CSV table of C-alpha atoms in Angstrom, one decimal:
chain,number,residue,atom,x,y,z
A,19,MET,CA,0.0,0.0,0.0
A,20,GLU,CA,1.3,3.4,-0.9
A,21,LEU,CA,2.3,5.5,2.1
A,22,ARG,CA,0.4,8.8,2.9
A,23,LYS,CA,2.7,11.8,2.9
A,24,PRO,CA,2.4,15.0,4.9
A,25,PRO,CA,2.2,18.3,2.9
A,26,LEU,CA,5.8,19.1,3.8
A,27,ALA,CA,7.2,15.8,2.5
A,28,THR,CA,9.3,17.4,-0.2
A,29,ILE,CA,10.4,20.2,2.1
A,30,HIS,CA,11.6,17.7,4.7
A,31,ASP,CA,13.4,15.7,2.1
A,32,ALA,CA,15.2,18.8,0.8
A,33,HIS,CA,16.4,19.4,4.4
A,34,GLY,CA,17.9,16.0,4.6
A,35,ALA,CA,15.4,14.4,7.0
A,36,LYS,CA,15.5,10.7,7.4
A,37,THR,CA,12.0,9.2,7.2
A,38,THR,CA,10.1,6.2,8.5
A,39,GLU,CA,6.8,4.5,8.0
A,40,PHE,CA,4.4,5.3,10.9
A,41,GLY,CA,0.7,4.4,10.9
A,42,GLY,CA,0.7,4.2,7.1
A,43,TRP,CA,2.4,7.6,6.7
A,44,GLU,CA,5.9,8.4,5.6
A,45,MET,CA,7.1,10.8,8.3
A,46,PRO,CA,10.4,12.4,9.3
A,47,VAL,CA,12.1,10.5,12.0
A,48,GLU,CA,15.3,12.6,12.4
A,49,PHE,CA,16.5,15.9,10.9
A,50,ASP,CA,19.9,16.3,12.7
A,51,SER,CA,20.3,13.9,15.5
A,52,ILE,CA,17.7,12.6,18.0
A,53,ARG,CA,19.8,13.9,20.9
A,54,THR,CA,20.2,17.4,19.4
A,55,GLU,CA,16.5,17.6,18.7
A,56,HIS,CA,15.5,16.3,22.1
A,57,GLU,CA,17.8,18.7,23.9
A,58,SER,CA,16.4,21.7,21.8
A,59,VAL,CA,12.9,20.9,23.2
A,60,ARG,CA,14.0,20.4,26.8
A,61,GLU,CA,16.2,23.5,26.8
A,62,SER,CA,14.3,26.0,24.5
A,63,VAL,CA,12.0,25.0,21.6
A,64,GLY,CA,11.6,22.6,18.7
A,65,LYS,CA,9.0,22.1,16.0
A,66,PHE,CA,7.4,18.8,14.9
A,67,ASP,CA,5.4,18.0,11.8
A,68,VAL,CA,2.6,15.7,13.2
A,69,SER,CA,0.4,15.8,10.2
A,70,HIS,CA,0.0,12.1,10.4
A,71,MET,CA,-2.4,12.7,13.3
A,72,GLY,CA,-6.1,12.4,12.2
A,73,GLU,CA,-8.6,15.2,12.3
A,74,ILE,CA,-12.3,14.4,12.5
A,75,GLU,CA,-15.0,17.1,12.7
A,76,VAL,CA,-18.3,16.4,14.3
A,77,SER,CA,-21.2,18.8,14.1
A,78,GLY,CA,-24.9,19.0,14.5
A,79,PRO,CA,-27.5,19.0,17.4
A,80,ASP,CA,-26.3,15.7,18.7
A,81,ALA,CA,-22.6,16.1,18.2
A,82,ALA,CA,-21.8,16.3,21.9
A,83,GLU,CA,-23.9,13.3,22.7
A,84,LEU,CA,-22.3,11.2,19.9
A,85,LEU,CA,-18.8,12.1,21.1
A,86,GLY,CA,-19.8,11.6,24.7
A,87,ARG,CA,-21.1,8.1,24.1
A,88,LEU,CA,-17.9,7.1,22.1
A,89,THR,CA,-15.2,8.4,24.5
A,90,THR,CA,-14.5,7.9,28.1
A,91,ASN,CA,-14.3,11.5,29.4
A,92,ASP,CA,-17.1,14.1,30.0
A,93,VAL,CA,-17.6,15.9,26.7
A,94,SER,CA,-20.4,18.0,28.1
A,95,ALA,CA,-17.9,19.7,30.4
A,96,LEU,CA,-16.1,21.3,27.4
A,97,ALA,CA,-16.7,25.0,26.7
A,98,HIS,CA,-16.0,26.5,23.3
A,99,GLY,CA,-12.2,26.8,22.9
A,100,SER,CA,-11.3,24.0,25.3
A,101,ALA,CA,-9.9,20.5,24.9
A,102,GLN,CA,-9.7,17.2,26.8
A,103,TYR,CA,-7.8,13.9,26.7
A,104,ALA,CA,-10.0,10.8,26.4
A,105,MET,CA,-9.9,7.2,25.5
A,106,ILE,CA,-12.0,5.4,22.9
A,107,THR,CA,-13.0,2.0,24.2
A,108,ASP,CA,-15.0,-1.0,23.0
A,109,THR,CA,-17.8,-2.7,25.0
A,110,GLU,CA,-15.2,-4.6,27.0
A,111,GLY,CA,-13.6,-1.4,28.0
A,112,THR,CA,-10.5,-2.2,25.9
A,113,ILE,CA,-8.7,0.8,24.5
A,114,LEU,CA,-9.1,1.3,20.7
A,115,ASP,CA,-7.2,4.6,20.6
A,116,ASP,CA,-6.6,7.7,22.7
A,117,THR,CA,-7.5,11.1,21.5
A,118,VAL,CA,-7.8,14.8,22.2
A,119,ILE,CA,-11.3,16.3,21.7
A,120,TYR,CA,-11.5,20.0,21.0
A,121,ARG,CA,-14.8,22.0,21.3
A,122,LEU,CA,-14.0,24.5,18.6
A,123,PRO,CA,-14.3,28.3,19.1
A,124,GLU,CA,-17.7,29.7,18.1
A,125,THR,CA,-16.1,31.2,15.0
A,126,HIS,CA,-15.9,27.7,13.4
A,127,ASP,CA,-18.5,26.0,11.2
A,128,ALA,CA,-17.9,22.7,12.9
A,129,ASP,CA,-18.7,22.1,16.6
A,130,PHE,CA,-16.1,19.5,17.6
A,131,LEU,CA,-12.8,18.2,16.3
A,132,PHE,CA,-11.1,15.1,17.6
A,133,VAL,CA,-7.6,13.9,16.8
A,134,PRO,CA,-7.1,10.1,16.6
A,135,ASN,CA,-3.7,8.6,16.1
A,136,ALA,CA,-1.9,8.0,12.8
A,137,GLY,CA,-3.7,5.3,10.7
A,138,HIS,CA,-6.9,5.3,12.9
A,139,ASP,CA,-8.7,8.2,11.2
A,140,GLU,CA,-10.7,6.1,8.7
A,141,GLU,CA,-11.6,3.5,11.3
A,142,MET,CA,-12.8,6.1,13.8
A,143,ALA,CA,-14.8,8.2,11.3
A,144,GLU,CA,-16.5,4.9,10.3
A,145,ARG,CA,-17.1,4.0,14.0
A,146,TRP,CA,-18.7,7.4,14.6
A,147,ALA,CA,-20.9,7.2,11.5
A,148,THR,CA,-22.1,3.7,12.3
A,149,HIS,CA,-23.0,4.5,15.9
A,150,ARG,CA,-24.7,7.7,14.9
A,151,ASP,CA,-26.9,5.8,12.6
A,152,GLU,CA,-27.5,3.0,15.1
A,153,TRP,CA,-28.5,5.4,17.8
A,154,GLY,CA,-30.5,7.7,15.4
A,155,LEU,CA,-28.5,10.8,16.4
A,156,ASP,CA,-28.4,14.0,14.3
A,157,ALA,CA,-24.7,14.7,13.7
A,158,THR,CA,-22.4,15.0,10.7
A,159,VAL,CA,-19.0,13.3,10.9
A,160,GLU,CA,-16.3,14.3,8.5
A,161,ASN,CA,-12.8,12.9,8.2
A,162,ARG,CA,-10.7,16.0,7.5
A,163,THR,CA,-7.3,14.4,8.0
A,164,GLU,CA,-6.1,15.4,4.6
A,165,ALA,CA,-7.5,18.9,4.9
A,166,TYR,CA,-5.2,19.8,7.7
A,167,ALA,CA,-1.5,19.7,8.6
A,168,MET,CA,-0.6,19.7,12.3
A,169,PHE,CA,2.5,21.0,13.9
A,170,ALA,CA,3.6,20.8,17.5
A,171,ILE,CA,5.8,23.7,18.8
A,172,GLN,CA,7.2,22.5,22.1
A,173,GLY,CA,9.6,23.7,24.8
A,174,SER,CA,9.8,26.5,27.3
A,175,ASP,CA,10.2,29.1,24.6
A,176,ALA,CA,7.5,27.7,22.4
A,177,VAL,CA,4.6,29.9,23.4
A,178,GLY,CA,6.6,33.0,23.0
A,179,LEU,CA,7.9,31.9,19.6
A,180,VAL,CA,4.4,31.2,18.3
A,181,ALA,CA,3.0,34.4,19.8
A,182,SER,CA,5.6,36.5,18.1
A,183,ALA,CA,5.0,34.8,14.8
A,184,ALA,CA,1.2,35.1,15.0
A,185,ASP,CA,-0.7,38.2,13.9
A,186,ASP,CA,-2.8,39.9,16.5
A,187,ALA,CA,-5.3,37.2,17.3
A,188,GLY,CA,-7.8,38.6,19.7
A,189,GLU,CA,-7.0,36.5,22.7
A,190,PRO,CA,-3.2,36.6,23.1
A,191,LEU,CA,-1.7,33.1,22.7
A,192,ALA,CA,0.6,33.7,25.7
A,193,ASP,CA,-2.4,33.8,28.0
A,194,LEU,CA,-4.0,30.6,26.6
A,195,GLY,CA,-4.5,28.1,29.4
A,196,ARG,CA,-3.5,24.5,29.4
A,197,PHE,CA,-5.9,22.5,27.1
A,198,ALA,CA,-7.4,25.7,25.8
A,199,ALA,CA,-7.7,26.4,22.0
A,200,THR,CA,-8.1,29.6,20.0
A,201,ASP,CA,-8.0,30.9,16.5
A,202,ALA,CA,-4.6,32.4,15.4
A,203,THR,CA,-3.3,33.8,12.2
A,204,VAL,CA,0.3,32.7,11.3
A,205,ALA,CA,1.8,33.7,8.0
A,206,ASP,CA,-1.6,34.8,6.8
A,207,SER,CA,-3.0,31.4,7.5
A,208,ASP,CA,-6.0,30.8,9.7
A,209,CYS,CA,-5.0,28.1,12.3
A,210,LEU,CA,-6.4,26.6,15.4
A,211,ALA,CA,-3.8,26.9,18.2
A,212,ALA,CA,-4.1,24.8,21.3
A,213,ARG,CA,-2.0,24.7,24.5
A,214,THR,CA,-1.4,20.9,24.2
A,215,GLY,CA,1.5,18.6,23.2
A,216,TYR,CA,3.1,15.3,23.9
A,217,THR,CA,6.6,16.1,25.1
A,218,GLY,CA,6.1,16.9,28.7
A,219,GLU,CA,7.0,20.5,27.9
A,220,ASP,CA,4.9,23.7,27.6
A,221,GLY,CA,3.9,24.4,24.0
A,222,LEU,CA,1.3,24.7,21.4
A,223,GLU,CA,-0.2,22.5,18.7
A,224,LEU,CA,-1.4,24.2,15.5
A,225,ILE,CA,-3.9,22.8,13.1
A,226,VAL,CA,-3.2,24.4,9.7
A,227,PRO,CA,-4.9,24.2,6.3
A,228,TRP,CA,-3.0,21.5,4.3
A,229,GLY,CA,-2.2,23.9,1.4
A,230,GLU,CA,-0.7,26.5,3.7
A,231,ALA,CA,1.5,24.3,5.7
A,232,GLU,CA,4.8,25.4,4.3
A,233,ALA,CA,4.3,29.1,5.1
A,234,VAL,CA,3.3,28.3,8.7
A,235,TRP,CA,6.2,25.8,9.2
A,236,ASP,CA,8.7,28.4,7.9
A,237,ALA,CA,7.3,31.1,10.2
A,238,PHE,CA,9.0,29.3,13.2
A,239,ASP,CA,12.7,29.7,13.3
A,240,CYS,CA,13.7,26.8,15.5
A,241,GLN,CA,15.0,23.2,15.4
A,242,PRO,CA,12.9,20.8,13.3
A,243,CYS,CA,12.4,17.6,15.2
A,244,GLY,CA,11.3,14.1,14.0
A,245,LEU,CA,9.4,11.2,15.4
A,246,GLY,CA,12.6,9.9,17.0
A,247,ALA,CA,12.9,12.8,19.4
A,248,ARG,CA,9.1,12.8,19.9
A,249,ASP,CA,9.5,9.2,21.1
A,250,THR,CA,12.3,9.9,23.6
A,251,LEU,CA,10.5,13.0,24.9
A,252,ARG,CA,7.2,11.3,25.4
A,253,ILE,CA,8.8,8.3,27.2
A,254,GLU,CA,10.5,10.7,29.7
A,255,ALA,CA,7.1,12.2,30.2
A,256,GLY,CA,5.5,8.8,30.7
A,257,PHE,CA,3.0,9.2,27.9
A,258,LEU,CA,1.4,6.2,26.1
A,259,LEU,CA,2.0,5.6,22.5
A,260,SER,CA,-1.0,4.2,20.6
A,261,GLY,CA,-0.2,0.9,18.9
A,262,GLN,CA,2.9,0.3,21.1
A,263,ASP,CA,1.9,0.8,24.7
A,264,PHE,CA,-1.5,-0.5,24.0
A,265,HIS,CA,-2.9,-2.2,20.9
A,266,HIS,CA,-6.4,-3.4,20.5
A,267,GLU,CA,-5.4,-6.9,19.2
A,268,GLU,CA,-1.8,-7.4,20.1
A,269,ASN,CA,-1.8,-5.9,23.6
A,270,PRO,CA,-5.4,-5.2,24.7
A,271,ARG,CA,-5.5,-2.9,27.7
A,272,ASN,CA,-8.1,-1.0,29.6
A,273,PRO,CA,-7.6,2.6,30.8
A,274,PHE,CA,-7.1,1.6,34.4
A,275,GLU,CA,-4.3,-0.9,33.5
A,276,ALA,CA,-2.8,1.8,31.3
A,277,ASP,CA,-2.8,4.3,34.2
A,278,VAL,CA,-5.0,6.8,32.4
A,279,GLY,CA,-8.0,6.3,34.7
A,280,PHE,CA,-8.1,10.2,35.0
A,281,ALA,CA,-9.5,10.3,31.5
A,282,VAL,CA,-12.4,8.0,32.4
A,283,ASP,CA,-15.6,9.6,33.8
A,284,LEU,CA,-17.8,6.8,35.1
A,285,ASP,CA,-20.6,9.3,35.7
A,286,THR,CA,-21.1,9.5,31.9
A,287,GLU,CA,-22.6,6.9,29.6
A,288,PHE,CA,-20.2,5.5,27.0
A,289,VAL,CA,-19.4,2.3,25.2
A,290,GLY,CA,-17.4,0.2,27.6
A,291,ARG,CA,-18.6,2.1,30.7
A,292,ASP,CA,-20.1,-0.9,32.6
A,293,ALA,CA,-17.0,-3.0,32.0
A,294,LEU,CA,-14.8,-0.2,33.2
A,295,ALA,CA,-16.9,0.3,36.3
A,296,HIS,CA,-16.2,-3.3,37.3
A,297,VAL,CA,-12.4,-2.8,36.7
A,298,ALA,CA,-12.5,0.5,38.8
A,299,GLU,CA,-14.2,-1.3,41.6
A,300,ALA,CA,-12.0,-4.5,41.6
A,301,GLY,CA,-8.8,-2.7,40.6
A,302,PRO,CA,-6.8,-3.8,37.6
A,303,ASP,CA,-4.7,-7.0,37.8
A,304,GLU,CA,-1.8,-5.4,35.9
A,305,ARG,CA,-0.5,-1.9,35.8
A,306,PHE,CA,1.5,0.2,33.4
A,307,VAL,CA,4.7,1.2,35.2
A,308,GLY,CA,8.0,3.0,34.5
A,309,PHE,CA,11.3,1.4,35.4
A,310,GLU,CA,15.0,2.2,35.2
A,311,LEU,CA,17.7,-0.3,34.4
A,312,GLU,CA,20.4,-0.4,37.0
A,313,THR,CA,23.1,-2.0,34.8
A,314,ARG,CA,24.2,-1.2,31.3
A,315,GLY,CA,21.8,-2.0,28.5
A,316,VAL,CA,18.8,-0.4,26.8
A,317,PRO,CA,15.3,-1.8,27.3
A,318,ARG,CA,13.3,-2.1,24.0
A,319,HIS,CA,9.8,-2.9,23.0
A,320,GLY,CA,9.1,-6.6,23.3
A,321,TYR,CA,11.8,-7.5,25.8
A,322,GLU,CA,10.6,-9.7,28.7
A,323,ILE,CA,10.2,-8.2,32.2
A,324,THR,CA,10.9,-10.8,35.0
A,325,ASP,CA,10.7,-10.8,38.7
A,326,SER,CA,14.0,-10.9,40.7
A,327,LYS,CA,14.0,-14.8,40.4
A,328,GLY,CA,13.8,-14.7,36.6
A,329,THR,CA,10.1,-15.6,36.2
A,330,THR,CA,8.5,-13.7,33.3
A,331,ILE,CA,5.9,-11.2,34.6
A,332,GLY,CA,5.4,-8.8,31.7
A,333,THR,CA,6.8,-7.2,28.5
A,334,VAL,CA,8.5,-3.9,27.8
A,335,THR,CA,6.2,-1.8,25.7
A,336,SER,CA,8.5,1.3,25.3
A,337,GLY,CA,12.1,1.9,26.2
A,338,THR,CA,15.1,4.1,25.4
A,339,MET,CA,18.3,5.5,26.7
A,340,SER,CA,17.0,8.8,28.2
A,341,PRO,CA,18.8,11.7,26.5
A,342,THR,CA,18.0,14.1,29.5
A,343,LEU,CA,18.6,11.7,32.4
A,344,SER,CA,21.4,9.6,30.6
A,345,THR,CA,19.9,6.5,32.1
A,346,PRO,CA,18.1,3.5,30.4
A,347,LEU,CA,14.3,3.9,31.0
A,348,GLY,CA,11.4,1.8,30.0
A,349,MET,CA,7.7,1.2,30.5
A,350,GLY,CA,5.5,-1.8,30.4
A,351,TYR,CA,2.8,-3.8,32.2
A,352,VAL,CA,3.4,-5.8,35.4
A,353,PRO,CA,1.1,-7.6,37.9
A,354,THR,CA,-0.2,-5.0,40.4
A,355,GLU,CA,2.0,-6.4,43.2
A,356,TYR,CA,5.1,-5.3,41.3
A,357,ALA,CA,3.8,-1.8,40.5
A,358,GLU,CA,4.9,0.0,43.6
A,359,PRO,CA,7.7,2.4,42.8
A,360,GLY,CA,11.1,1.1,44.0
A,361,THR,CA,10.2,-2.6,43.4
A,362,THR,CA,13.1,-4.7,42.1
A,363,ILE,CA,12.4,-6.4,38.7
A,364,ALA,CA,14.6,-7.4,35.8
A,365,VAL,CA,14.5,-7.0,32.0
A,366,ARG,CA,15.9,-9.6,29.7
A,367,VAL,CA,18.2,-7.7,27.3
A,368,ARG,CA,19.1,-10.2,24.5
A,369,GLY,CA,18.7,-13.0,26.9
A,370,GLU,CA,20.7,-11.5,29.8
A,371,PRO,CA,18.7,-10.4,32.9
A,372,LYS,CA,19.4,-6.8,33.8
A,373,GLU,CA,18.3,-5.6,37.2
A,374,ALA,CA,15.8,-2.8,37.1
A,375,ARG,CA,13.7,-0.8,39.6
A,376,THR,CA,10.2,0.5,39.0
A,377,ARG,CA,9.8,4.3,39.1
A,378,ALA,CA,6.9,6.7,39.3
A,379,LEU,CA,5.8,8.3,36.1
A,380,PRO,CA,6.6,10.8,34.7
A,381,PHE,CA,10.4,10.1,34.8
A,382,LEU,CA,11.0,13.8,34.3
A,383,GLU,CA,9.1,16.3,36.4
A,384,ARG,CA,8.7,19.7,34.8
B,19,MET,CA,26.3,13.4,1.8
B,20,SER,CA,29.8,12.2,1.6
B,21,PHE,CA,31.3,9.8,4.1
B,22,GLU,CA,34.9,9.4,5.2
B,23,ILE,CA,36.4,6.1,3.8
B,24,PRO,CA,40.1,5.9,4.5
B,25,ASP,CA,42.0,4.2,1.7
B,26,GLU,CA,44.1,1.9,4.0
B,27,LEU,CA,41.1,0.2,5.6
B,28,ARG,CA,39.2,-2.9,4.6
B,29,PHE,CA,35.4,-3.3,5.1
B,30,LEU,CA,32.7,-5.9,5.5
B,31,GLU,CA,29.4,-5.3,3.6
B,32,SER,CA,27.8,-4.9,7.0
B,33,HIS,CA,29.9,-1.7,7.6
B,34,GLU,CA,32.6,-2.8,10.0
B,35,TRP,CA,36.2,-1.8,9.2
B,36,THR,CA,39.6,-3.2,10.0
B,37,ARG,CA,43.0,-1.8,9.9
B,38,ALA,CA,45.7,-4.5,9.8
B,39,GLU,CA,49.4,-4.3,10.5
B,40,ASP,CA,52.0,-7.0,11.3
B,41,GLY,CA,49.4,-9.7,12.2
B,42,THR,CA,47.2,-7.6,14.4
B,43,ALA,CA,44.1,-5.6,13.4
B,44,ARG,CA,41.8,-2.9,14.8
B,45,VAL,CA,38.1,-3.2,14.3
B,46,GLY,CA,35.3,-0.6,14.3
B,47,ILE,CA,32.3,0.6,12.3
B,48,SER,CA,32.3,3.0,9.4
B,49,ASP,CA,31.4,6.6,9.2
B,50,PHE,CA,28.4,5.7,7.1
B,51,ALA,CA,27.3,3.1,9.7
B,52,GLN,CA,27.5,5.6,12.6
B,53,ASP,CA,25.6,8.2,10.6
B,54,GLU,CA,22.8,5.7,9.8
B,55,LEU,CA,22.5,4.5,13.4
B,56,GLY,CA,22.4,8.0,14.8
B,57,ASP,CA,23.3,8.8,18.5
B,58,ILE,CA,25.1,5.8,19.8
B,59,VAL,CA,24.3,5.0,23.4
B,60,PHE,CA,25.7,1.6,24.1
B,61,VAL,CA,28.4,-0.8,22.7
B,62,GLU,CA,28.8,-4.4,23.9
B,63,PHE,CA,31.8,-6.4,22.8
B,64,PRO,CA,33.8,-9.4,23.9
B,65,GLU,CA,36.6,-9.4,26.5
B,66,GLU,CA,40.3,-9.7,26.1
B,67,GLY,CA,41.3,-13.3,25.2
B,68,ASP,CA,37.9,-14.1,23.5
B,69,GLU,CA,38.0,-15.6,20.0
B,70,ILE,CA,36.1,-13.8,17.2
B,71,VAL,CA,35.4,-15.3,13.8
B,72,HIS,CA,35.3,-13.7,10.3
B,73,ASP,CA,31.7,-12.6,9.3
B,74,GLU,CA,30.2,-13.8,12.6
B,75,GLU,CA,28.6,-11.7,15.3
B,76,PHE,CA,31.0,-10.3,18.0
B,77,GLY,CA,28.8,-7.7,19.7
B,78,VAL,CA,26.1,-5.1,19.6
B,79,VAL,CA,25.9,-1.4,19.0
B,80,GLU,CA,22.8,0.5,20.1
B,81,SER,CA,21.7,3.9,19.1
B,82,ILE,CA,18.8,5.8,20.6
B,83,LYS,CA,16.5,4.3,17.9
B,84,ALA,CA,17.9,0.9,17.1
B,85,VAL,CA,20.0,-2.2,18.1
B,86,SER,CA,22.4,-3.6,15.5
B,87,ASP,CA,24.6,-6.7,15.6
B,88,LEU,CA,28.3,-6.2,14.9
B,89,TYR,CA,30.1,-8.7,12.6
B,90,SER,CA,33.8,-9.4,12.7
B,91,PRO,CA,35.8,-8.6,9.5
B,92,VAL,CA,38.6,-11.0,10.8
B,93,SER,CA,39.2,-14.1,12.8
B,94,GLY,CA,41.5,-14.1,15.8
B,95,THR,CA,42.0,-13.5,19.5
B,96,VAL,CA,40.9,-10.2,21.1
B,97,THR,CA,44.0,-8.6,22.6
B,98,ALA,CA,42.5,-5.2,23.6
B,99,THR,CA,39.1,-3.5,23.9
B,100,ASN,CA,38.3,0.2,23.8
B,101,ASP,CA,36.8,0.5,27.3
B,102,ALA,CA,36.5,4.2,26.8
B,103,LEU,CA,33.3,3.4,24.8
B,104,LEU,CA,31.6,2.0,27.9
B,105,ASP,CA,31.4,5.4,29.4
B,106,ALA,CA,31.5,7.5,26.2
B,107,PRO,CA,29.8,5.4,23.4
B,108,GLU,CA,29.3,8.7,21.4
B,109,LEU,CA,33.0,8.5,20.5
B,110,VAL,CA,31.8,6.1,17.8
B,111,ASN,CA,29.8,8.9,16.3
B,112,ASP,CA,32.5,11.5,16.8
B,113,ASP,CA,35.5,9.6,15.5
B,114,PRO,CA,34.6,6.2,14.0
B,115,TYR,CA,38.0,5.4,12.7
B,116,GLY,CA,40.0,6.9,15.6
B,117,GLU,CA,38.8,7.2,19.2
B,118,GLY,CA,35.8,5.1,18.3
B,119,TRP,CA,37.6,1.9,17.6
B,120,MET,CA,36.3,-1.2,19.3
B,121,LEU,CA,38.7,-4.2,19.4
B,122,GLU,CA,42.3,-5.1,18.7
B,123,VAL,CA,42.7,-8.7,17.4
B,124,ASP,CA,45.7,-11.0,17.0
B,125,LEU,CA,44.9,-12.4,13.5
B,126,ASP,CA,44.5,-16.1,12.9
B,127,ASP,CA,44.9,-15.8,9.1
B,128,PRO,CA,46.0,-12.5,7.6
B,129,ASP,CA,45.0,-13.9,4.1
B,130,GLU,CA,41.4,-13.4,5.2
B,131,LEU,CA,41.8,-9.7,4.6
B,132,ASP,CA,41.7,-10.4,0.9
B,133,ASP,CA,38.1,-11.4,1.2
B,134,LEU,CA,37.1,-7.9,2.5
B,135,LEU,CA,36.1,-4.8,0.4
B,136,ASP,CA,38.7,-2.2,-0.2
B,137,ALA,CA,37.8,1.5,0.1
B,138,ASP,CA,36.7,1.9,-3.5
B,139,ALA,CA,34.5,-1.2,-3.4
B,140,TYR,CA,33.0,-0.1,-0.1
B,141,ARG,CA,32.3,3.4,-1.5
B,142,ASP,CA,30.5,1.8,-4.4
B,143,GLN,CA,28.4,-0.3,-2.0
B,144,ILE,CA,27.1,2.7,0.0
B,145,GLU,CA,26.7,5.2,-2.8
């Protein structure tokens, strides 16, 4: 199958970016070096092309109800110009994807926008349309993934950089609260700017008309960063990666196991709610934990986690040598009795058990 | 992008180099290989006295993004290891043919070197 390409594909190529396949998209993985890009974000600011993320617009009288019944958080709590993190679950409470839902500013034609992960846009648009019809709700669902580019400008200097690049936009971007969204004009392009991101740093994400992506990207004079740095940054921040830290078929997990129970509001009605109420009451059998290797080696996706006697108790879902902390860090699921921070476990690195200790997430407090 | 490929070295197709002199040889990975791997964070290799075999695995190099096996261009006994890489694996990125060397080997069969790519043949392979 031919890979989907972001609108900046030729620009990235001209700048020498190495690319990789991710969720059916060909995306830049590295522009200079992962370490250089990672450090730019931790120390000042970097820009990411995340146009592989989906954009689905939902409008109409029953838009909020449709979103509310298909996601785990309380959509009715969203005011115009605000966003929330939520999980999309099946009837068993198993995570299909995670997403950010935006209730758009009143200036927009559409009411809501939600952002599924790379490669999930078609499946989610279909899920929304099918359930809308089944429930007889009055809402339109439009997959707009190829109408928008999406950029993340991240780091302590990010908000200042975007604010200085933006034209006077009514509400100043610098005053935008966390998980708030507003209209902004950058390089004559009308964008949606939200104080969100996935690096553990302050910053903004911009949703930009596809055809105007280049002018907006060029308006930010800072380090371009690829998916490699995005991965090391989000691991340090303890954030889940869809398809890797949970996968509906290969590694089915519910939000309480995945330690994102904060995104589940059991006072709302949604697909999977009853199953999750049981998990919430009984407690999950396994928990997503962070750990640090205490001897040389790098934990990688798929390596076995064992107890201190060598019995397999779980699998590493994400791991890296942390560029900021210079220590090998990983995440994965273990039985709840091993989840307490400070518990001694081990990771089998190419067959060799390496002692590790569980740690509270995020690894890096900001 | 052009990569440094010193004329006096011999290479394996899997991007390891060797520099042989008087029956001993140094082993490392090429400039092209370190660039492809990106930021190197870990190198694992045998100890002094261990035997390594031509075209067989002798260790592992890990970058932030990937793990790669290392293959030996030569057969012989390891006489020295570059332990500086244990604390500073980034030397492989900074100076792959110098400070980033990995092993010194007492060669079993110097004629084996004839099986390796010379600089021109290696240049053709990566271009």
